[in-house]
Short mmCIF file of C-alpha atoms and ligand atoms in Angstrom, two decimals:
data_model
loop_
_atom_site.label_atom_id
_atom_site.label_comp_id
_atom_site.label_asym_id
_atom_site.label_seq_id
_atom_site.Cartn_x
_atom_site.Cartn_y
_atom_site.Cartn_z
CA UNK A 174 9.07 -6.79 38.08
CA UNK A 175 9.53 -4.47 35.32
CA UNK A 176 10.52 -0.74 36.00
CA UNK A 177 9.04 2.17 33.66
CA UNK A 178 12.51 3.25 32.42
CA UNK A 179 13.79 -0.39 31.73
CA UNK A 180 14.07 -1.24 27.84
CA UNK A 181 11.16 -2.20 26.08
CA UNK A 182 11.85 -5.69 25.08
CA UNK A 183 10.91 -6.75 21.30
CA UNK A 184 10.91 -9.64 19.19
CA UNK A 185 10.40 -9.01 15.43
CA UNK A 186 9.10 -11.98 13.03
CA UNK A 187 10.49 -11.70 9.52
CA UNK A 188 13.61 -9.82 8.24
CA UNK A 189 12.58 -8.90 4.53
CA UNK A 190 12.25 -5.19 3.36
CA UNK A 191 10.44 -3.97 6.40
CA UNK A 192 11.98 -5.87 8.87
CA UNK A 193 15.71 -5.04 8.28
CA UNK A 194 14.57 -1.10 7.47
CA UNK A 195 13.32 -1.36 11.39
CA UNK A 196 16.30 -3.01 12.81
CA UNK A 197 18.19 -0.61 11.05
CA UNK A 198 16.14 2.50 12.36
CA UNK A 199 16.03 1.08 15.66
CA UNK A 200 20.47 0.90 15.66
CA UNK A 201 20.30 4.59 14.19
CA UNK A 202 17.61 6.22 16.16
CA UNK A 203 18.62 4.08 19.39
CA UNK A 204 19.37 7.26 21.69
CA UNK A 205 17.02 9.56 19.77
CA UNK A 206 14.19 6.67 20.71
CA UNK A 207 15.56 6.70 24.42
CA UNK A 208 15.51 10.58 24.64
CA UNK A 209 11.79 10.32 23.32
CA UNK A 210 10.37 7.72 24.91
CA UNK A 211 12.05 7.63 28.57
CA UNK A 212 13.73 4.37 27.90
CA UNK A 213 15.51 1.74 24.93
CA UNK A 214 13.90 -0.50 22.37
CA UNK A 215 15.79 -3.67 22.46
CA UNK A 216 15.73 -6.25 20.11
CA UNK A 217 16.05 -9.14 22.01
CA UNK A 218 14.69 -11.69 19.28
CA UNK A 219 14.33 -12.12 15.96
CA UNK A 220 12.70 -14.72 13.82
CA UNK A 221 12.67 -15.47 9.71
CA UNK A 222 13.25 -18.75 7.30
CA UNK A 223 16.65 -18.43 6.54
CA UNK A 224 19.01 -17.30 9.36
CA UNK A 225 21.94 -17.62 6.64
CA UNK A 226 20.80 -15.04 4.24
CA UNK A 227 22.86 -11.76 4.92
CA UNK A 228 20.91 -9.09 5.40
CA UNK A 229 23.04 -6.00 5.94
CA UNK A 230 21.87 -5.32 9.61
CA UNK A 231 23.55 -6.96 12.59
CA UNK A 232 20.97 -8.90 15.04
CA UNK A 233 23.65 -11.05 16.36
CA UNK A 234 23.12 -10.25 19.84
CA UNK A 235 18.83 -11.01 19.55
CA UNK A 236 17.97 -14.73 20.13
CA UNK A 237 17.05 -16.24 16.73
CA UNK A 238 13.96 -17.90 16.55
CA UNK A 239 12.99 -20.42 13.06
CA UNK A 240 9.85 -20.83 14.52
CA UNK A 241 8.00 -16.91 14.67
CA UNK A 242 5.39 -18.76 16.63
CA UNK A 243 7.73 -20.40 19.28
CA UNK A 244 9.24 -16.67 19.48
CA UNK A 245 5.49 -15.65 21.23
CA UNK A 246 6.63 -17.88 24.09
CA UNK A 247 10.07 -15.84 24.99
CA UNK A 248 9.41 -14.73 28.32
CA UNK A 249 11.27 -11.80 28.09
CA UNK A 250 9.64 -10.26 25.37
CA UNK A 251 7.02 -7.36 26.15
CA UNK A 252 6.06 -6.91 22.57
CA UNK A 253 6.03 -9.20 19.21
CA UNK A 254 6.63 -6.98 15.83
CA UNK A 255 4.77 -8.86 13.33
CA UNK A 256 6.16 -8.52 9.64
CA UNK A 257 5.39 -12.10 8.17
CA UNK A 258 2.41 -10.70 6.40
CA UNK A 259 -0.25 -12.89 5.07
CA UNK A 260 -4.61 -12.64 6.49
CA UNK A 261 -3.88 -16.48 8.31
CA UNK A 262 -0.60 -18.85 8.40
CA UNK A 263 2.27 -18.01 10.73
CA UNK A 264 1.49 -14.33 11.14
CA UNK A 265 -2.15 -15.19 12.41
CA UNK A 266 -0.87 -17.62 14.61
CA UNK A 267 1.46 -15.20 15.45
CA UNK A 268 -0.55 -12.67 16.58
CA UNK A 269 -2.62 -14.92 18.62
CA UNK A 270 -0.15 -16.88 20.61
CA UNK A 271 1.81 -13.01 21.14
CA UNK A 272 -1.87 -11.78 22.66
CA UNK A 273 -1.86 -14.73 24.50
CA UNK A 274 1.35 -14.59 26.27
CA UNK A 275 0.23 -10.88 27.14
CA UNK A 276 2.53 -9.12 24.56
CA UNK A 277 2.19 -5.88 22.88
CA UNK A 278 1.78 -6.62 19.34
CA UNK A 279 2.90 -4.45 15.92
CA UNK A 280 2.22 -5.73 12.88
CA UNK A 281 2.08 -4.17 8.89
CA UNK A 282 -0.37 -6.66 7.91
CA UNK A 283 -2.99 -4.93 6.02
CA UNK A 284 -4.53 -8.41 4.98
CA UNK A 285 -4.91 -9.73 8.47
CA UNK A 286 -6.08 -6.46 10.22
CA UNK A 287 -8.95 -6.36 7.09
CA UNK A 288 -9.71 -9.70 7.48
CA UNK A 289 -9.31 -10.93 11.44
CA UNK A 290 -8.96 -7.20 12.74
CA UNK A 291 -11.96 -7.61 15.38
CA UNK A 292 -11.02 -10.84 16.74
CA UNK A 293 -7.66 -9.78 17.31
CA UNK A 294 -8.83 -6.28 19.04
CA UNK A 295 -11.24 -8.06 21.32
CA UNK A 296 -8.45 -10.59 21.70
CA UNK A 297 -5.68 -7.80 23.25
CA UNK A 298 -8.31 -5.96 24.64
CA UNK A 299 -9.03 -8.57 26.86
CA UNK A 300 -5.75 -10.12 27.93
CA UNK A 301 -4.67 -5.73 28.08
CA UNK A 302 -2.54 -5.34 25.67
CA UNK A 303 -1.69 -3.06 22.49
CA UNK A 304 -2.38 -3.96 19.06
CA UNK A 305 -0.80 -1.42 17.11
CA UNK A 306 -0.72 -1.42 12.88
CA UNK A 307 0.29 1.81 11.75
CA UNK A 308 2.28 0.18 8.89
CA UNK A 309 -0.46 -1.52 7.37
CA UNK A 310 -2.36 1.41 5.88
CA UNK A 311 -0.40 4.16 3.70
CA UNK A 312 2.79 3.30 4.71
CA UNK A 313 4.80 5.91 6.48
CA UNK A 314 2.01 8.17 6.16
CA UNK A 315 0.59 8.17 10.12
CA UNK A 316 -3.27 7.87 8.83
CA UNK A 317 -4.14 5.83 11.89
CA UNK A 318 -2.93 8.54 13.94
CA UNK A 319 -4.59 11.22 12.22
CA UNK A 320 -7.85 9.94 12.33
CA UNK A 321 -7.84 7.75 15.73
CA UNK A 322 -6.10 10.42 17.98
CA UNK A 323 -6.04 13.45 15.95
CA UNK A 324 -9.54 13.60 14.96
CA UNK A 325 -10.77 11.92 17.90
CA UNK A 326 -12.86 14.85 18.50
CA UNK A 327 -14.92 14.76 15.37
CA UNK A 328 -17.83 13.15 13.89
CA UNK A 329 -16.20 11.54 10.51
CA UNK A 330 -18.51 11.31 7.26
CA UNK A 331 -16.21 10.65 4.90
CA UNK A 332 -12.00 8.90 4.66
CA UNK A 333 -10.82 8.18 0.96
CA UNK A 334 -7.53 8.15 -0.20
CA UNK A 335 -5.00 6.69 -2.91
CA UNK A 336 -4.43 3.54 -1.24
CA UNK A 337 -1.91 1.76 -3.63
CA UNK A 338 0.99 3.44 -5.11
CA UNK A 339 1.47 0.67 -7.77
CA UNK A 340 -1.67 1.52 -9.41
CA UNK A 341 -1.29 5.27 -8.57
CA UNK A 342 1.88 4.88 -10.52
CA UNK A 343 0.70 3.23 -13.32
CA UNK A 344 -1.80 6.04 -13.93
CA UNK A 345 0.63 8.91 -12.92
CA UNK A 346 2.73 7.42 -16.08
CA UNK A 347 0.00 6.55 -18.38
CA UNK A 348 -1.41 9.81 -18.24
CA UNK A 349 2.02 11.12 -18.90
CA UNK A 350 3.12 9.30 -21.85
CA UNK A 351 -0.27 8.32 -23.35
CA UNK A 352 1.07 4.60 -23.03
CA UNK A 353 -1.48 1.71 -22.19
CA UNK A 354 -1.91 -0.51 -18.95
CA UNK A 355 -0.45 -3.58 -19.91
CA UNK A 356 2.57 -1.46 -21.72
CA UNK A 357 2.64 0.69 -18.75
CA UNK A 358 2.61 -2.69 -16.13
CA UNK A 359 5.58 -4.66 -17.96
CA UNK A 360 7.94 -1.92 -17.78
CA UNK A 361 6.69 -1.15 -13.91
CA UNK A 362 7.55 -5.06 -13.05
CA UNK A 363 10.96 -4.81 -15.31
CA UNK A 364 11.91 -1.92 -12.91
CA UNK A 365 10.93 -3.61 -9.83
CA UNK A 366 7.96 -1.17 -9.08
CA UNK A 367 5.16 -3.70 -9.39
CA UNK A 368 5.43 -7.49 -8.65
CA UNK A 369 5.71 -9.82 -10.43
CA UNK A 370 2.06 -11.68 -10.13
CA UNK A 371 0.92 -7.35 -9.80
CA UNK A 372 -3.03 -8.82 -8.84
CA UNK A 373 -3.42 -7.41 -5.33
CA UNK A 374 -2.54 -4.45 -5.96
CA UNK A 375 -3.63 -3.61 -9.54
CA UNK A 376 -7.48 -5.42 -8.89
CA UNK A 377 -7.90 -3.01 -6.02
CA UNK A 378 -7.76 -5.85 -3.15
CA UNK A 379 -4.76 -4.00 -1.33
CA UNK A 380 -6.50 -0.61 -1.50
CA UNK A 381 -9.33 -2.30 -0.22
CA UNK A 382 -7.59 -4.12 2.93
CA UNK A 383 -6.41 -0.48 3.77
CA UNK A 384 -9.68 1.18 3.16
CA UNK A 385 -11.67 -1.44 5.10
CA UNK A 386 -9.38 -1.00 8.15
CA UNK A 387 -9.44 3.32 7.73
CA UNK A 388 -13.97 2.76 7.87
CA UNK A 389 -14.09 0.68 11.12
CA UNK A 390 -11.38 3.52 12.88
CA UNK A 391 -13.38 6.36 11.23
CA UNK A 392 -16.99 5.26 11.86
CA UNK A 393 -16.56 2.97 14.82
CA UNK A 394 -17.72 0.09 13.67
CA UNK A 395 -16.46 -3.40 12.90
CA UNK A 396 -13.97 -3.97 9.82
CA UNK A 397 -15.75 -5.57 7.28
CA UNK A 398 -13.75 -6.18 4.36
CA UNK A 399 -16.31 -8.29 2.68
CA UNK A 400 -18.53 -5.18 2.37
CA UNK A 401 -15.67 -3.42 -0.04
CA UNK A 402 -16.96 -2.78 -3.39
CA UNK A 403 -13.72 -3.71 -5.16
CA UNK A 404 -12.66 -2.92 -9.22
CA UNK A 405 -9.28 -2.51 -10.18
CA UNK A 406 -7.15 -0.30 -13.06
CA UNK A 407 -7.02 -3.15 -15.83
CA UNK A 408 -10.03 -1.58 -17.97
CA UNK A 409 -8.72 2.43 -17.70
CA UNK A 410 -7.58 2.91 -21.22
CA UNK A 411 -5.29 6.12 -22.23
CA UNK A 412 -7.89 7.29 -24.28
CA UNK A 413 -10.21 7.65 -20.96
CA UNK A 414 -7.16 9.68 -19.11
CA UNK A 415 -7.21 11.54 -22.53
CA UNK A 416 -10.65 12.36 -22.00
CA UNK A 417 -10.06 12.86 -18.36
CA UNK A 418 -7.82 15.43 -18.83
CA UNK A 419 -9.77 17.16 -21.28
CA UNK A 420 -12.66 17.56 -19.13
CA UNK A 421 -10.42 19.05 -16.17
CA UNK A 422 -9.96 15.16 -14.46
CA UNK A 423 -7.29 12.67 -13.29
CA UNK A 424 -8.25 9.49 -13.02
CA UNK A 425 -7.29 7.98 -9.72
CA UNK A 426 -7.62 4.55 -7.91
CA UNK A 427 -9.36 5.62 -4.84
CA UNK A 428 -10.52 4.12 -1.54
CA UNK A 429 -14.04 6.23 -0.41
CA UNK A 430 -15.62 5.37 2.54
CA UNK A 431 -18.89 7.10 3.27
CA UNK A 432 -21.10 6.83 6.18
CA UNK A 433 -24.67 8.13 5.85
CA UNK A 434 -27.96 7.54 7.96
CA UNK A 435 -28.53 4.66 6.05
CA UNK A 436 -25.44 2.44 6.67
CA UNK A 437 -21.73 2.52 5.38
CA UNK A 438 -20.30 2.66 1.61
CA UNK A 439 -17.03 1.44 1.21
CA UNK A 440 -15.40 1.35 -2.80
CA UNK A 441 -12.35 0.68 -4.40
CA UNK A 442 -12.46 1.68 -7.66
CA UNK A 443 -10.99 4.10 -10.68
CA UNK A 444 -12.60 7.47 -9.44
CA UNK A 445 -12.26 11.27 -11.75
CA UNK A 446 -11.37 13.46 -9.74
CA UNK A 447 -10.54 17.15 -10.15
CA UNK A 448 -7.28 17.63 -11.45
CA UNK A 449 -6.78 20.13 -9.11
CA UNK A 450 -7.84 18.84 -6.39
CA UNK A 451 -5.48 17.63 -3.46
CA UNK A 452 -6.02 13.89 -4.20
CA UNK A 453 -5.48 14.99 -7.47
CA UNK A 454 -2.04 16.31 -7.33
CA UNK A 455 -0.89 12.84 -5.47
CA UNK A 456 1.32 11.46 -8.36
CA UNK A 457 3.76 8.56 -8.55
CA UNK A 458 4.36 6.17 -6.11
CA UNK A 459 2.81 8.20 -3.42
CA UNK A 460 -0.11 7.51 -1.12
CA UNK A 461 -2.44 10.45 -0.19
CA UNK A 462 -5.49 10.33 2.59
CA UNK A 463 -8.45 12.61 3.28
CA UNK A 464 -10.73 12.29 6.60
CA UNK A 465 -13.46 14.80 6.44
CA UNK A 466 -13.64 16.00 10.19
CA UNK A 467 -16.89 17.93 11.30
CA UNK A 468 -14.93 20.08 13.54
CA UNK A 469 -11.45 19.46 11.66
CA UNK A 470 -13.09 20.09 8.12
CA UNK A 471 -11.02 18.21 5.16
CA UNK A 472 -7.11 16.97 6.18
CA UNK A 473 -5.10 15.40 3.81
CA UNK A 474 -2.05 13.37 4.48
CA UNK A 475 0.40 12.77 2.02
CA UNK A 476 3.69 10.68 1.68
CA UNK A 477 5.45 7.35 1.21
CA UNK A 478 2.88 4.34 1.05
CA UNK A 479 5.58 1.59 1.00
CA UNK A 480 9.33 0.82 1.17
CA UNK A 481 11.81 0.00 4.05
CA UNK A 482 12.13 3.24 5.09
CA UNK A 483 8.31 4.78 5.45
CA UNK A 484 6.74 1.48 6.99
CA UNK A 485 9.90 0.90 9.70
CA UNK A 486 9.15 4.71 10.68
CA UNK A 487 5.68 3.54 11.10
CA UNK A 488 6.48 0.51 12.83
CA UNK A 489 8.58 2.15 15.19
CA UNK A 490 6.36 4.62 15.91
CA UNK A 491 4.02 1.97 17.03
CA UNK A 492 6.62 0.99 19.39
CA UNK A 493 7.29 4.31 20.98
CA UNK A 494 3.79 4.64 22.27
CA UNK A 495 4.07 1.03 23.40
CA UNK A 496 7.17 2.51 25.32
CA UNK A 497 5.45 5.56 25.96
CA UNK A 498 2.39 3.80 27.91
CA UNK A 499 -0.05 5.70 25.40
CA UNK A 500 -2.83 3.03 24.93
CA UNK A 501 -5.74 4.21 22.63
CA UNK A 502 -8.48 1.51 21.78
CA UNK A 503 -7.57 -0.35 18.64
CA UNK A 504 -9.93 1.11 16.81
CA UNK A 505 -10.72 4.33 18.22
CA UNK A 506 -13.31 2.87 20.86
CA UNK A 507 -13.16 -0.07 22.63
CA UNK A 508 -13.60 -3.49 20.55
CA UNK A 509 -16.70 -4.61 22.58
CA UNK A 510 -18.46 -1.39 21.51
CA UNK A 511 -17.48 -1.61 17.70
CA UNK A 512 -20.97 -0.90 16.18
CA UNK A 513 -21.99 -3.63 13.06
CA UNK A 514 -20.75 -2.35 9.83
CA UNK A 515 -24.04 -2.23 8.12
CA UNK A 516 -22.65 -1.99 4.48
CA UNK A 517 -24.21 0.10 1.98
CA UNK A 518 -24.40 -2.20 -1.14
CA UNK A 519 -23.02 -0.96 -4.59
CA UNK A 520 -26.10 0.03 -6.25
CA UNK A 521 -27.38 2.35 -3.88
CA UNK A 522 -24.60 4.57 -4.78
CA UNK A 523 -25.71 8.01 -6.42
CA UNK A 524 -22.78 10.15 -7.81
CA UNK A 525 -21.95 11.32 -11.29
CA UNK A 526 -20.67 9.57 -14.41
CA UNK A 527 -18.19 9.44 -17.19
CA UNK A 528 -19.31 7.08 -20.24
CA UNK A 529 -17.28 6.70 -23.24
CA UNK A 530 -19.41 4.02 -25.90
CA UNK A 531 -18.19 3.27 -29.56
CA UNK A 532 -20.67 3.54 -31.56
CA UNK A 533 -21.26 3.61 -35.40
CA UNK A 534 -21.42 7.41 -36.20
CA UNK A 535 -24.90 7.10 -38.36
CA UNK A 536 -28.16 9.50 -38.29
CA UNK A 537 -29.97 8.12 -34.75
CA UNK A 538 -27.79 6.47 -32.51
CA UNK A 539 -27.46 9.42 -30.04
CA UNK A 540 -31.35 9.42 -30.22
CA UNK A 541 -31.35 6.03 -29.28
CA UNK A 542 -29.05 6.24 -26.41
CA UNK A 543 -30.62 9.24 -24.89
CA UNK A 544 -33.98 7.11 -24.80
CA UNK A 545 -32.28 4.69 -22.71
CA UNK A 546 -30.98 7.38 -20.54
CA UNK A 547 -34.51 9.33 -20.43
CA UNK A 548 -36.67 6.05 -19.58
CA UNK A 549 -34.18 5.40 -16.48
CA UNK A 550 -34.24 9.05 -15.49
CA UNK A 551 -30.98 9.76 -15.80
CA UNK A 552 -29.81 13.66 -16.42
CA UNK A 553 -26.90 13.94 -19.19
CA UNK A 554 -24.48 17.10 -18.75
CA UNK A 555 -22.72 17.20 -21.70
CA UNK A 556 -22.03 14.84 -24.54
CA UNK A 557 -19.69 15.21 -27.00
CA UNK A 558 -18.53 13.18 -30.45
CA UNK A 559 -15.15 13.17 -30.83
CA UNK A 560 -13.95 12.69 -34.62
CA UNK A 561 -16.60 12.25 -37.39
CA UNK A 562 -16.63 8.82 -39.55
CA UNK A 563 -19.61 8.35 -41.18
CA UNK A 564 -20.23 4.67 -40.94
CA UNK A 565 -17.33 3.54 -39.00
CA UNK A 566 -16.73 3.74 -34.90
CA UNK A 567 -16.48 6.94 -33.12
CA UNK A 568 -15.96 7.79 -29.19
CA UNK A 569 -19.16 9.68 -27.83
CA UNK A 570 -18.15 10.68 -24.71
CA UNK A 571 -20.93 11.81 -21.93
CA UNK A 572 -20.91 13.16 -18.52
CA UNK A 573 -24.36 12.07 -16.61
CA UNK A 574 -25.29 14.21 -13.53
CA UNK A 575 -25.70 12.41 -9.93
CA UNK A 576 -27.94 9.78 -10.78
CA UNK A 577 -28.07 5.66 -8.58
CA UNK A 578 -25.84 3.26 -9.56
CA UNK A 579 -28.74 0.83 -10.37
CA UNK A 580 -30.05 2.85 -13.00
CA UNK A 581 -26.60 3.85 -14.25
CA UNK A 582 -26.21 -0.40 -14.18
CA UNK A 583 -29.29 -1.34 -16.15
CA UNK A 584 -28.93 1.78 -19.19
CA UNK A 585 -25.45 0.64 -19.90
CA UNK A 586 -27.17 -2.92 -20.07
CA UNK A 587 -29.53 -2.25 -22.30
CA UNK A 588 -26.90 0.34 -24.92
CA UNK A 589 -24.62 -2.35 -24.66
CA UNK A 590 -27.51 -4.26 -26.94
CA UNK A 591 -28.00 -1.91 -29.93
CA UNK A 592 -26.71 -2.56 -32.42
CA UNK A 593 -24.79 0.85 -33.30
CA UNK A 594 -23.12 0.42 -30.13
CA UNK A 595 -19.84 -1.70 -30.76
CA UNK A 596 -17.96 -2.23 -27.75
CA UNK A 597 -18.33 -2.71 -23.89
CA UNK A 598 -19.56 0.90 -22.74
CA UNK A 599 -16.89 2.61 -20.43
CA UNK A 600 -18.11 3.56 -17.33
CA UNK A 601 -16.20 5.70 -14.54
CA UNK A 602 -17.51 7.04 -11.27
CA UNK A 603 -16.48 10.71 -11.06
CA UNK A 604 -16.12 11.31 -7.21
CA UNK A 605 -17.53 14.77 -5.95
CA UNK A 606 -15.46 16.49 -2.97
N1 HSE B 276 1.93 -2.83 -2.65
C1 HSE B 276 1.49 -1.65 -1.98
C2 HSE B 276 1.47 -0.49 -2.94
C3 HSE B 276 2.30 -1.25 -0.81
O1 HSE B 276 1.77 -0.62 -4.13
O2 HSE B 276 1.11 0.60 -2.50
C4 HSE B 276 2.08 -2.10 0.39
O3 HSE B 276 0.75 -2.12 0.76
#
């Protein structure tokens, strides 16, 4: 029989980035931790591939596990840190055989929380224990926190945030050197700052494993990362951040997740937003969030979406409330009552629009655009030529007041097909706060 001040007994599975920066704030924090949290964290286990590989942190004194599942079975554990990553595989079985044994789990997997994050809450709730994933969403920034216990008070219409600060740092540099993606991408993955197969986070599918995790904690009902409307930053040219700019914007990779009477939006996509604006100013590799409280009104949280240091702070922040006894429902009310996600889809979206189209600059073409625009009933703010070349290409560039994303789908369709217009019309969501 435990008692309340003993140690809190830990296992952690997988010793890259995250996994040493938590062993090593764990060693420096160790009496800090104790003085906070009424007793130790000990790590009594460890598990990852190669035991060999130096590391630079000493877990010579945890029982080393090659098998992260068998390490689920330690009796002595009374929580399993989870840091394999990955939706299924070993972390998934992981997790399981952890909630099984009636551990506390932490884990930083995004990918798994998106994808199996109801199971597993019903899962713990039933056998009584924590699942706890700070990590997995912005990092060091504590957004599950903020909206779970510190906006537990408030009805929540709206979360979105820059999810991903690879892509938020490819646009942060773009913008300032006027450089392209793919010129902008190859020097990120020479430095180190994107990876080297840069998919997950450049399509959008990382912003959207976050985002789909932030709509079932801020609405209350089941993750559904299927629902996630997902484009990436491939297509955002410098001339469109030109534009951007001129027109008082920043364009942003941005989560949104909306909840109206008539179900749930969720998107991942490249969003204008004001350059002054708080999610504007976000630049670099940092993260920023924004849960719109009815109480609360409009927080923002902004930091550190990734490295050793942010997510291990997360991490063990996880594990102080484990320590703590605080035990908040996974996702903000108790798995069995998570309402169904009843996703929005994509073209029932009504917001404003940027469209850039190359067109030959001859007597008519406007006319014939604006036709296309008038028959589908959609309002144009301003339009403006830039450059004049009679007979060649120019840029027309247009902003379109809130009109549905169905209509804004099927014009584009149709000027796509003249035969002034040259190349693939631009299209960018401009995001209203
Ligand atoms: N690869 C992510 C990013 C961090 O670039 O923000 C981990 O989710």
């Amino acid at each position: 029989m435990r008692c309340p001040s003993d140690p809190l007994r830990i296992g952690i599975a997988g010793l890259g980035t995250v996994g040493t920066g938590t062993v090593r704030l764990l060693q420096t924090h160790d009496e800090l931790i104790r003085s906070r949290c009424g007793r130790h964290i000990r790590i009594a286990a460890v598990s990852a591939r190669d035991r060999r590989k130096g590391r630079g942190v000493d877990v010579s004194a945890a029982r080393w596990y090659d098998d992260a599942v068998a390490m689920a079975g330690d009796p002595e554990l009374d929580a399993v840190v989870e840091l394999v990553g990955g939706a299924d595989g070993v972390a998934l079985a992981l997790v399981r055989a952890a909630i099984g044994e009636g551990r506390h789990v932490v884990t930083a997997n995004k990918a798994m929380m998106a994808e199996r994050g109801c199971e597993l809450a019903r899962a713990a709730e039933q056998a009584g224990v924590t699942l706890a994933y700070e990590a997995s969403v912005a990092g060091g920034i504590p957004v599950i926190k903020l909206i779970r216990e510190g906006l537990a008070a408030n009805g929540v219409s709206r979360v979105y945030g820059i999810l991903n600060g690879t892509s938020n740092y490819i646009l942060s540099v773009m913008r300032e050197s006027g450089r392209e993606f793919d010129d902008v991408l190859a020097e990120a993955q020479a430095l180190g700052y994107a990876e080297s197969d840069p998919s997950f986070d450049v399509d959008g599918v990382d912003a959207a494993h976050k985002l789909a995790i932030l709509t079932s904690l801020a609405f209350g009902c089941e993750v559904d990362f299927g629902a996630v409307h997902i484009e990436g930053i491939r297509h955002v040219s410098a001339m469109d951040i030109r534009y951007a700019g001129e027109l008082g914007y920043k364009i942003k990779l941005l989560g949104v997740a909306r909840r109206t009477d008539e179900g749930v939006e969720q998107r991942v996509h490249p969003c204008m937003v004001p350059a002054e604006s708080p999610i504007g100013s976000v630049e670099g590799v940092y993260n920023g969030v924004v849960a719109e409280g009815d109480f609360a009104g409009s927080l923002m949280a902004e930091g550190r979406g990734a490295g050793a240091g942010p997510t291990a702070s997360a991490v063990v922040a996880d594990l102080i409330d484990i320590a703590r006894g605080n035990r908040p429902p996974t996702f903000a009310v108790a798995a069995s009552a998570l309402a169904p996600s009843r996703p929005l889809p994509m073209d029932s979206h009504r917001g404003p629009y940027y469209i850039r189209l190359t067109v030959v600059d001859l007597p008519g073409v406007i006319a014939d655009v604006t036709a296309i625009f008038r028959d589908f009933e959609i309002s144009i703010e301003s339009i403006v030529q830039r450059g004049r070349a009679p007979g060649e290409t120019v840029s027309v560039v247009m902003i379109v007041h809130e009109t549905a994303e169905a209509a804004m789908t099927s014009a584009l369709a149709r000027i796509a097909k003249l035969d002034s217009v040259t190349e693939r019309p631009q299209m960018i969501r401009i995001e209203d706060f």
